[in-house]
Amino acid sequence: MSEHPNPDVVKQLVQDVSNWYTEQIMKERAAGPDSERLKELKEQWTACATDLQALQDADADEVAEIAARYAARSQELGGQ
């Protein structure tokens, strides 16, 4: 039987990605008028908020799915 990720750890992972998007949104706003990048950043930030909410009632499989998605996203963003 495989072990499922701890929901609190996953919540922190999602929050870390959300914080990255928040920083990027602030930088983009400071750089000038609304852009397509700003719109995309806001959409990704909103997706993080939605997933944080979903974690509250998620079963073990849903937590694992969110964990995998955000682990990949975190790794991807770390390279930017």
Coordinates of C-alpha atoms in Angstrom, one line a residue:
M1 CA 0.0 0.0 0.0
S2 CA 1.5 3.4 -1.0
E3 CA 1.5 6.2 1.4
H4 CA -0.5 9.3 0.7
P5 CA 1.0 12.8 1.2
N6 CA 0.2 14.7 4.3
P7 CA -2.6 17.3 3.5
D8 CA -0.8 19.9 5.6
V9 CA 2.4 19.5 3.6
V10 CA 0.4 19.6 0.3
K11 CA -1.3 22.8 1.6
Q12 CA 2.1 24.4 2.2
L13 CA 3.2 23.4 -1.3
V14 CA 0.2 24.9 -2.9
Q15 CA 0.7 28.1 -0.8
D16 CA 4.3 28.3 -1.8
V17 CA 3.3 28.2 -5.5
S18 CA 0.6 30.7 -4.8
N19 CA 3.1 33.0 -3.2
W20 CA 5.3 32.8 -6.3
Y21 CA 2.4 33.9 -8.4
T22 CA 1.7 36.7 -6.0
E23 CA 5.2 38.0 -6.3
Q24 CA 5.1 37.8 -10.1
I25 CA 1.8 39.7 -10.2
M26 CA 3.3 42.5 -8.1
K27 CA 6.4 42.7 -10.3
E28 CA 4.2 42.7 -13.5
R29 CA 2.0 45.4 -12.2
A30 CA 5.0 47.5 -11.3
A31 CA 6.4 47.0 -14.8
G32 CA 3.5 48.7 -16.5
P33 CA 0.0 48.4 -17.7
D34 CA -2.0 45.2 -17.7
S35 CA -0.6 42.6 -20.0
E36 CA -1.4 39.1 -21.2
R37 CA 1.2 37.8 -18.8
L38 CA -0.5 39.5 -15.9
K39 CA -3.8 38.0 -16.9
E40 CA -2.2 34.5 -17.1
L41 CA -0.5 35.0 -13.7
K42 CA -3.9 36.0 -12.1
E43 CA -5.5 32.9 -13.6
Q44 CA -2.8 30.7 -12.1
W45 CA -3.1 32.4 -8.8
T46 CA -6.9 31.8 -8.8
A47 CA -6.3 28.1 -9.6
C48 CA -4.1 27.9 -6.5
A49 CA -6.8 29.4 -4.4
T50 CA -9.3 27.0 -5.8
D51 CA -7.0 24.0 -5.0
L52 CA -6.4 25.3 -1.5
Q53 CA -10.1 25.3 -0.9
A54 CA -10.5 21.9 -2.5
L55 CA -7.9 20.5 -0.1
Q56 CA -10.2 21.1 2.9
D57 CA -12.6 18.3 1.8
A58 CA -10.3 16.2 -0.4
D59 CA -10.0 12.5 0.0
A60 CA -6.5 10.9 0.0
D61 CA -6.5 10.3 -3.7
E62 CA -7.4 14.0 -4.4
V63 CA -4.7 15.1 -2.1
A64 CA -2.2 13.0 -3.9
E65 CA -3.3 14.4 -7.3
I66 CA -3.0 18.0 -6.1
A67 CA 0.4 17.1 -4.5
A68 CA 1.7 15.7 -7.8
R69 CA 0.4 18.7 -9.8
Y70 CA 2.0 21.2 -7.5
A71 CA 5.3 19.4 -7.1
A72 CA 5.6 19.5 -10.8
R73 CA 4.6 23.2 -11.0
S74 CA 7.0 24.1 -8.2
Q75 CA 9.8 22.4 -10.0
E76 CA 8.9 24.1 -13.2
L77 CA 8.7 27.6 -11.5
G78 CA 12.0 27.0 -9.8
G79 CA 13.6 27.0 -13.2
Q80 CA 12.2 30.4 -14.1

